[in-house]
mmCIF file of C-alpha atoms in Angstrom:
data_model
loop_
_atom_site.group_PDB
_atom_site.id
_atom_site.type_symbol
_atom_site.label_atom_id
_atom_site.label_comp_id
_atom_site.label_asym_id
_atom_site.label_seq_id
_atom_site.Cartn_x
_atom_site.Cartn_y
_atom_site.Cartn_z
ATOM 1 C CA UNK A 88 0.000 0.000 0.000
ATOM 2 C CA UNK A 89 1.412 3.295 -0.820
ATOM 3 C CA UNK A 90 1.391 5.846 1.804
ATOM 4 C CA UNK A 91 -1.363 8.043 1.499
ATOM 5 C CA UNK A 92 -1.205 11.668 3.125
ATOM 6 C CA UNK A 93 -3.519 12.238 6.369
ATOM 7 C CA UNK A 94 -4.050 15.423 6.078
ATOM 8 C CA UNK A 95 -7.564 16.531 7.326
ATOM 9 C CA UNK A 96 -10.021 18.087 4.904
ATOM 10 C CA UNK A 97 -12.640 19.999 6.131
ATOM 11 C CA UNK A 98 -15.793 20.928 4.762
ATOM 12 C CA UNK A 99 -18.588 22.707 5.457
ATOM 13 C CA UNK A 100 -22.190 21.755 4.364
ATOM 14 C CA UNK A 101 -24.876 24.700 4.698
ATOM 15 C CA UNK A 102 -27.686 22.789 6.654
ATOM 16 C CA UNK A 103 -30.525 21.533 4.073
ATOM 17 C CA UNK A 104 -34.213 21.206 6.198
ATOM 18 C CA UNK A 105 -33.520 17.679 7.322
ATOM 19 C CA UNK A 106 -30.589 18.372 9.061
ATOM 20 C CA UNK A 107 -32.463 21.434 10.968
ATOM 21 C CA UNK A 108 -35.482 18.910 11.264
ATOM 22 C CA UNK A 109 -32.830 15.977 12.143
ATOM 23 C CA UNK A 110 -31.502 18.223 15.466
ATOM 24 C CA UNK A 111 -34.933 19.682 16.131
ATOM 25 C CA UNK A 112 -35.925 15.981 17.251
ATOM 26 C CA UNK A 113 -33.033 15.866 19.119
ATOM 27 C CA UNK A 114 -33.396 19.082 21.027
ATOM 28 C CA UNK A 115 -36.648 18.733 21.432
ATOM 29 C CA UNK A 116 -36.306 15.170 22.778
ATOM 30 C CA UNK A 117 -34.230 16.229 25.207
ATOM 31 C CA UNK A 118 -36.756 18.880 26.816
ATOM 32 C CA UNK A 119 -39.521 16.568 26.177
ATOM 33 C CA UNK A 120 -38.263 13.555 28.522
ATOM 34 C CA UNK A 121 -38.898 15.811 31.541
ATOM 35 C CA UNK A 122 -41.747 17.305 29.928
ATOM 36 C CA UNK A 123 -43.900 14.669 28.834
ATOM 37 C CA UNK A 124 -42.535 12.234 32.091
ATOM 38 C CA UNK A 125 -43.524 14.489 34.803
ATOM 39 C CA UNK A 126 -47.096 15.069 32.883
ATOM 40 C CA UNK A 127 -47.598 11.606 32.550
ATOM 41 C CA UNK A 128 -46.506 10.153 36.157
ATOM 42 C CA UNK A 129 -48.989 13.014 37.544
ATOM 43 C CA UNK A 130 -51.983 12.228 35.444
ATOM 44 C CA UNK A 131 -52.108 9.032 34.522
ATOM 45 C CA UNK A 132 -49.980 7.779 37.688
ATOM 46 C CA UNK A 133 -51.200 9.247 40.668
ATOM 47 C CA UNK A 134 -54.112 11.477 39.771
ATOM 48 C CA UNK A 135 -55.623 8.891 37.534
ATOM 49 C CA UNK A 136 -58.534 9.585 34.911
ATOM 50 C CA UNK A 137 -60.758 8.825 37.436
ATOM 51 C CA UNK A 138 -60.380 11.898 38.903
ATOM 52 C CA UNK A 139 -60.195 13.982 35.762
ATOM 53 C CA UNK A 140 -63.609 16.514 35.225
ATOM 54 C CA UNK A 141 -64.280 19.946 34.147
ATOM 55 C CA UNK A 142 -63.607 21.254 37.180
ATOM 56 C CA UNK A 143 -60.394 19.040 37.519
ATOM 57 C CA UNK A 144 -59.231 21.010 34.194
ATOM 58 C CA UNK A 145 -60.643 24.348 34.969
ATOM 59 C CA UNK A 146 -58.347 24.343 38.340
ATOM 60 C CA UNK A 147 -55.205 23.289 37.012
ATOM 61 C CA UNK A 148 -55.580 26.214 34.487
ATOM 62 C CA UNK A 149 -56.470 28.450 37.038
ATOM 63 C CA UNK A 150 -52.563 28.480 37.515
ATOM 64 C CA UNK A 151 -50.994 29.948 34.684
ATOM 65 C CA UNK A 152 -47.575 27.953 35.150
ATOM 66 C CA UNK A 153 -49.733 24.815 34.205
ATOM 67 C CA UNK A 154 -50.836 26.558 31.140
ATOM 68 C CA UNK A 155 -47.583 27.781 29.831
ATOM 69 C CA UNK A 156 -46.007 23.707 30.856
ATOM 70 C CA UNK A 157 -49.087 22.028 28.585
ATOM 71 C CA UNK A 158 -48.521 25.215 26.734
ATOM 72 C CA UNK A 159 -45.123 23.729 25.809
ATOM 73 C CA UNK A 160 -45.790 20.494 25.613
ATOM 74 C CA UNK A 161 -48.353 20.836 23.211
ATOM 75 C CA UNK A 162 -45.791 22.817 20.500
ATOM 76 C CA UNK A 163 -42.823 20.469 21.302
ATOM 77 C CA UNK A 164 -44.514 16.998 21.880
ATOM 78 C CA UNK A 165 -46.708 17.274 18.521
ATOM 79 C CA UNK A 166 -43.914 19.127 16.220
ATOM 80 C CA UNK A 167 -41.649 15.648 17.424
ATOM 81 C CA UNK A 168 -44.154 13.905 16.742
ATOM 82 C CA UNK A 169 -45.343 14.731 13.271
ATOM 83 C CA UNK A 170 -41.707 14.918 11.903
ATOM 84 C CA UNK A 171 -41.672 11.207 13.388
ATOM 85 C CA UNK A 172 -44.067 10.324 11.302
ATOM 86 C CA UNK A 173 -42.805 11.901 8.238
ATOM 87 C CA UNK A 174 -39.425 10.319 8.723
ATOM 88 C CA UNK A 175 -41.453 6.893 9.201
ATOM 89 C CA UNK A 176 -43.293 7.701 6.014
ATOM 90 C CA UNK A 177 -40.195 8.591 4.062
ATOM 91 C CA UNK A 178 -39.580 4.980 4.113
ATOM 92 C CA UNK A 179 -42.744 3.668 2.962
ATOM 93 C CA UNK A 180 -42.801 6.446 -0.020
ATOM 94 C CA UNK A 181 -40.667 6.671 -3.141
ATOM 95 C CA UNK A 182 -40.587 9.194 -5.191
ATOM 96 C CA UNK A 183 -40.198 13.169 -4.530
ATOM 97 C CA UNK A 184 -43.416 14.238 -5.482
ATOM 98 C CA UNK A 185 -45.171 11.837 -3.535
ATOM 99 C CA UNK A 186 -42.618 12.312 -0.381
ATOM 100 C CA UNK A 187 -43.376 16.348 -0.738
ATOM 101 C CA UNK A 188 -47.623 15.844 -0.753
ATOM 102 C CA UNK A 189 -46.787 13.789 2.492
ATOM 103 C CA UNK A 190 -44.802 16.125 4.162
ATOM 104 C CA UNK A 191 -47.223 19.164 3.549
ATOM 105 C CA UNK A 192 -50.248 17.051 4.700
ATOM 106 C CA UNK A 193 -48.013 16.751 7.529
ATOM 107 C CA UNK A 194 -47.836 20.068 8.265
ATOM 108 C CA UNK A 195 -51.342 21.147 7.148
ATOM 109 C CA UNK A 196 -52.811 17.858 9.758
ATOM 110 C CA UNK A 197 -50.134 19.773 12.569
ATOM 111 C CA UNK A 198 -50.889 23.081 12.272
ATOM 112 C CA UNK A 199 -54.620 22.213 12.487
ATOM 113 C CA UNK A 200 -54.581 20.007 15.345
ATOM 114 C CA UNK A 201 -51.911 22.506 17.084
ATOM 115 C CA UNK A 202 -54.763 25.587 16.157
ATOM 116 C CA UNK A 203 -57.635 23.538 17.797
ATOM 117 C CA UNK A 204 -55.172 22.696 21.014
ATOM 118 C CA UNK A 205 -53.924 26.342 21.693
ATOM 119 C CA UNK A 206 -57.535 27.549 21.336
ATOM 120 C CA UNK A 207 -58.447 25.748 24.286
ATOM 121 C CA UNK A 208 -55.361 26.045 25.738
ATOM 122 C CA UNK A 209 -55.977 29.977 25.665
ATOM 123 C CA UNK A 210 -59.885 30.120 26.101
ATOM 124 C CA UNK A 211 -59.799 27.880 29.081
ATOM 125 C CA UNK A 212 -62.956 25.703 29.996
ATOM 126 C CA UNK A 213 -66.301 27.022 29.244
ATOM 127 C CA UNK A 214 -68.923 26.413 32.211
ATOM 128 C CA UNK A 215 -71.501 28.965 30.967
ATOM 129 C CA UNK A 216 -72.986 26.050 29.161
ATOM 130 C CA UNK A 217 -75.541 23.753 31.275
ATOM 131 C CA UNK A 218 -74.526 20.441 31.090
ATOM 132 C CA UNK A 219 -77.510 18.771 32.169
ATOM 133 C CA UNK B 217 -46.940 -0.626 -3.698
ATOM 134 C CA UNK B 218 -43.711 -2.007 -3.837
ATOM 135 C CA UNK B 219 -41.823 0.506 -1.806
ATOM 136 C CA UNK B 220 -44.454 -0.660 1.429
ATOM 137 C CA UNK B 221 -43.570 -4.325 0.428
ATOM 138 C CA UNK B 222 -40.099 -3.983 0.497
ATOM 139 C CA UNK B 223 -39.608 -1.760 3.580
ATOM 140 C CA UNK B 224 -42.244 -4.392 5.493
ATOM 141 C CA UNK B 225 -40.230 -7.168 4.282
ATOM 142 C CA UNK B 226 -36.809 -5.307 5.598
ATOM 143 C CA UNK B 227 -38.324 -4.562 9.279
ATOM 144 C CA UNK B 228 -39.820 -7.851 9.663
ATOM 145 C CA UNK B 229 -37.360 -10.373 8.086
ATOM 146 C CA UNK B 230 -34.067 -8.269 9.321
ATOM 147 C CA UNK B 231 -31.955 -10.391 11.944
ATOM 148 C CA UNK B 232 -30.416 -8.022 13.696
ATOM 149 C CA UNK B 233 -31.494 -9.205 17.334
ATOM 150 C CA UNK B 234 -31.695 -6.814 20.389
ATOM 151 C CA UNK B 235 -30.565 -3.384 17.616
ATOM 152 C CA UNK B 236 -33.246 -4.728 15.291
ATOM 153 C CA UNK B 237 -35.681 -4.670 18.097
ATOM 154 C CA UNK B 238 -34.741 -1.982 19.284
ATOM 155 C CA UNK B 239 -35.424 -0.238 16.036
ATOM 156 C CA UNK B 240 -38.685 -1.708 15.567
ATOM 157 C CA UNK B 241 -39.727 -1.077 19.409
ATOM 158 C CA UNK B 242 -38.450 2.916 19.002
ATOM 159 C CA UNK B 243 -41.274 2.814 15.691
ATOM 160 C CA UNK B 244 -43.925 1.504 17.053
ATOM 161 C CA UNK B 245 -43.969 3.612 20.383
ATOM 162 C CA UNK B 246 -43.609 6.386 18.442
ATOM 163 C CA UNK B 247 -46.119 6.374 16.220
ATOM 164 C CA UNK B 248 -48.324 5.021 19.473
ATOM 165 C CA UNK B 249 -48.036 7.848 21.391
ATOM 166 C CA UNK B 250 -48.440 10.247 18.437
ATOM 167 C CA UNK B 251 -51.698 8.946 17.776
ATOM 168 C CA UNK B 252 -53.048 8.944 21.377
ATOM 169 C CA UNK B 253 -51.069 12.226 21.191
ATOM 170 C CA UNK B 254 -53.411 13.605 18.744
ATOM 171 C CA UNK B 255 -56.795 12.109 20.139
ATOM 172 C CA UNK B 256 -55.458 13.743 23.456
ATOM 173 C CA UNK B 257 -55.497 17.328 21.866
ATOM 174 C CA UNK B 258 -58.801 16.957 20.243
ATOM 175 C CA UNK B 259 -60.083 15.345 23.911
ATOM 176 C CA UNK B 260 -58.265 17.952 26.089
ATOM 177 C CA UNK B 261 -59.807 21.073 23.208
ATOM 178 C CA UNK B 262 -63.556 19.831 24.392
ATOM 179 C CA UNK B 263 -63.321 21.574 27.493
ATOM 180 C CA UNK B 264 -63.432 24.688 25.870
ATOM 181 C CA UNK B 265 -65.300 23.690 22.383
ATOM 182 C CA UNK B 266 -67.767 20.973 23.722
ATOM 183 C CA UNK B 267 -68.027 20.489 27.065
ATOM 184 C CA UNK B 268 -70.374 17.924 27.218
ATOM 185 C CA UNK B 269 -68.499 15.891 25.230
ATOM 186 C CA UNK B 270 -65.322 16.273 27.097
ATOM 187 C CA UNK B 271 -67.247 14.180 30.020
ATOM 188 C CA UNK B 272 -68.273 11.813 27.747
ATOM 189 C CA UNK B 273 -64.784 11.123 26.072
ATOM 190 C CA UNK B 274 -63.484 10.929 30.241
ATOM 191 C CA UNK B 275 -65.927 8.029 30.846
ATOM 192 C CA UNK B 276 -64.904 6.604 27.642
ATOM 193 C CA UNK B 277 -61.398 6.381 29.251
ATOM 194 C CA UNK B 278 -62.043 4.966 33.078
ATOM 195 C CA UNK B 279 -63.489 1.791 31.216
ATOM 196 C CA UNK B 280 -61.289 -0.941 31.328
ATOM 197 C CA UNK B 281 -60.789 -1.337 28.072
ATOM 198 C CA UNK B 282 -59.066 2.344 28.003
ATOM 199 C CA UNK B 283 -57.247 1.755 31.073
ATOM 200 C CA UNK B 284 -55.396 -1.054 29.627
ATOM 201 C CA UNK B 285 -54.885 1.254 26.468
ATOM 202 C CA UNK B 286 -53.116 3.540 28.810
ATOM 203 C CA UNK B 287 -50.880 1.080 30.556
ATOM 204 C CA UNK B 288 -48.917 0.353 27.401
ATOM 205 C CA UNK B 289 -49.393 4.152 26.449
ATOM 206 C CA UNK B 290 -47.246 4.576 29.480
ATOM 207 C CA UNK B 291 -44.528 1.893 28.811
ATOM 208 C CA UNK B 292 -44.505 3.652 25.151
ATOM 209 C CA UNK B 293 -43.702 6.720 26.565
ATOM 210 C CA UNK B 294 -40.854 5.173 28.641
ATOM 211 C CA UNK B 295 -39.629 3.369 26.049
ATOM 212 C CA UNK B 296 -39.269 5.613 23.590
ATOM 213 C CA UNK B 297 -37.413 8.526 25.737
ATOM 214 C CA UNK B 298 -34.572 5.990 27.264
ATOM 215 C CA UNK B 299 -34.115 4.388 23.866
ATOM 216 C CA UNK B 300 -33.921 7.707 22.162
ATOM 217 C CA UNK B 301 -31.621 8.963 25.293
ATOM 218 C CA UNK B 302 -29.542 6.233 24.230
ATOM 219 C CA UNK B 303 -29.340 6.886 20.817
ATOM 220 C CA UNK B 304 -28.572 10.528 21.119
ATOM 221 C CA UNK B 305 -25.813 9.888 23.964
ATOM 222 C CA UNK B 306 -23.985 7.353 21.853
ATOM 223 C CA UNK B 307 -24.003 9.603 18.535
ATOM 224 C CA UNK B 308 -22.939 12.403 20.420
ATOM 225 C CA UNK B 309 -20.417 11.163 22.850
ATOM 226 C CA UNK B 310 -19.676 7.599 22.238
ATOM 227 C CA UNK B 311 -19.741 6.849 18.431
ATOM 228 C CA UNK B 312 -17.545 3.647 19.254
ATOM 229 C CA UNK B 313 -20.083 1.891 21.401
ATOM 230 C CA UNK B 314 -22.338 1.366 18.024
ATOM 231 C CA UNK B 315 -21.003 -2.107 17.622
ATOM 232 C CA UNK B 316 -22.959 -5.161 17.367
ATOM 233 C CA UNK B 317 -22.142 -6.600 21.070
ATOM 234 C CA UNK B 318 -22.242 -3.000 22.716
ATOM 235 C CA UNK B 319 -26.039 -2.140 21.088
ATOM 236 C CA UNK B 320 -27.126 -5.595 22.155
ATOM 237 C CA UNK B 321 -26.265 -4.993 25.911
ATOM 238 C CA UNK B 322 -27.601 -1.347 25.537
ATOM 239 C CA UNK B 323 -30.482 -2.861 24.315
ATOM 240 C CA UNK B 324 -30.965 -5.057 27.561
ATOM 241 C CA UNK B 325 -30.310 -2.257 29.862
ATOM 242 C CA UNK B 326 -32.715 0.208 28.112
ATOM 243 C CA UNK B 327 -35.435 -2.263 28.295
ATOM 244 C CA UNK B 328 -34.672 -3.321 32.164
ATOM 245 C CA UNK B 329 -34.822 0.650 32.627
ATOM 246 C CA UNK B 330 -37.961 1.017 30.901
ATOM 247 C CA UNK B 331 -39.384 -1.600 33.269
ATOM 248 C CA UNK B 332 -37.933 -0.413 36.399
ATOM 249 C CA UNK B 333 -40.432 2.752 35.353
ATOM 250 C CA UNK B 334 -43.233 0.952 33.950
ATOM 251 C CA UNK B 335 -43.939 -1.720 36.541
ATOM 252 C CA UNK B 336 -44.374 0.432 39.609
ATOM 253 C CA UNK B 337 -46.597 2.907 37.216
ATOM 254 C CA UNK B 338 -48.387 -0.162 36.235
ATOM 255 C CA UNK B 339 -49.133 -1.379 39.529
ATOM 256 C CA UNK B 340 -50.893 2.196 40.358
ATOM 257 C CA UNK B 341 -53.171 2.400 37.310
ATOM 258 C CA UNK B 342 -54.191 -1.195 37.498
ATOM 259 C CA UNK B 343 -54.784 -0.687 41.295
ATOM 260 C CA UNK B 344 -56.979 2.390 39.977
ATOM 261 C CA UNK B 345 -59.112 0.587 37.309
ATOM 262 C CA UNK B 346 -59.782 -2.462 40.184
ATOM 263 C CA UNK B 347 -60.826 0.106 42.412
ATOM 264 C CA UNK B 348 -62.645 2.233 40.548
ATOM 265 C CA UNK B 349 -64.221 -0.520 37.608
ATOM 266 C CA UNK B 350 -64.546 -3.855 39.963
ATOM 267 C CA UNK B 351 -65.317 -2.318 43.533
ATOM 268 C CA UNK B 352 -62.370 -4.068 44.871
ATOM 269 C CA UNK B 353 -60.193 -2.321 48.079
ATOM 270 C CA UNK B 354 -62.458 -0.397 49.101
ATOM 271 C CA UNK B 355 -63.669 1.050 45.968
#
């Protein structure tokens, strides 16, 4: 084998969206491990969704630290969560066109489901309504 | 149609053991708790665009049926951070430890860690649904 120089060549790449998108999960991953831990163990561990009601909801966003954590949660957990299931997706479709209709559904499907979640994340719950 | 035949084919008939499972295991939780993820908004949004509905979706979810549903949501949930934890700690810090005999041990670990969470959880919510859906300690 002839020697072969080992001289270190460095590049740099600008950053395409996937490689933004690729550390975005990992960022996000990070503060969602506390995030979505601590809101599980509380709710489903020891409150339980026996205890869950109107009024259950209505006093936890009472305190506006709650509203700002599910506030956060609700950006972070679903934005991980929909480029999840893009990346998943990417491997079941070929094809650019097709892979580029997927990923705007994507986005269209997120952005409505995060709409509907921060408007009752901002207008609270409504108790003017009888329920009986 | 091909392209869902082929990747199928790859994550089923694959041998890779506790990395293939792994794989696999970080999927499936994923996509498990982005679906409940999404029902959950739409539930959680009732309080504010349908109350009455809201109660009914609650009671929909203290059956047992639901409570069960929950249990594995839970163990997703686990899974998925401590697997990703390890995936992110071993591309960032530890590139050498992707080897076949390191990821297999990893593997083990991240699953005994996942349980070491998800059994005590279990035993609460399953304590909840006897007392709550069968009458039982006291209920």
């Amino acid at each position: 084998m002839a020697a072969t120089s080992e001289q270190i060549r460095r590049v740099k790449v600008r950053p395409n969206y996937d490689h933004v998108a690729w550390k975005w999960m990992r960022y996000s991953a990070l503060l969602l491990i506390p995030l979505v831990w601590i809101h599980v163990i509380l709710q489903d561990v020891i409150v339980g969704v026996h205890a869950m009601d109107l009024d259950y909801v209505a006093q936890r966003w009472a305190n506006i630290g709650w509203r700002i954590y599910d506030a956060l949660l609700l950006g972070f957990a679903m934005a991980h969560g929909m480029n999840g299931v893009r990346q998943v997706a990417n491997d079941f479709i070929k094809g650019d066109r097709a892979r580029s209709i997927m990923s705007w559904a994507l986005f269209v499907f997120w952005l409505a489901i995060t709409v509907i979640g921060a408007a009752a994340l901002i207008g609270g719950v409504r108790q003017d309504i009888p329920l009986n | 149609m091909s392209t869902l035949k082929t990747t199928l084919t790859g994550y089923v008939g694959y041998r890779g053991r506790e990395g293939h499972y792994a794989f696999l295991l970080h999927r499936i939780t994923g996509l498990g708790t982005v679906l409940f993820l999404v029902i959950h908004i739409v539930d959680i949004a009732l309080v504010y665009l349908a109350p009455k509905g809201f109660l009914d979706v609650i009671a929909l979810y203290q059956t047992t049926l639901f409570g069960i549903g929950e249990i594995g949501l839970v163990f997703c949930v686990f899974f998925h951070g401590i697997n990703g934890l390890r995936i992110a700690y071993f591309d960032m810090f530890k590139p050498a430890n992707w080897s076949i005999e390191t990821g297999r041990n990893s593997t083990r670990v991240t699953l005994i860690a996942t349980l070491i969470l998800w059994l005590p959880a279990t035993f609460f919510m399953v304590r909840n649904i006897l007392i709550h859906n069968f009458g039982l300690f006291g209920g």
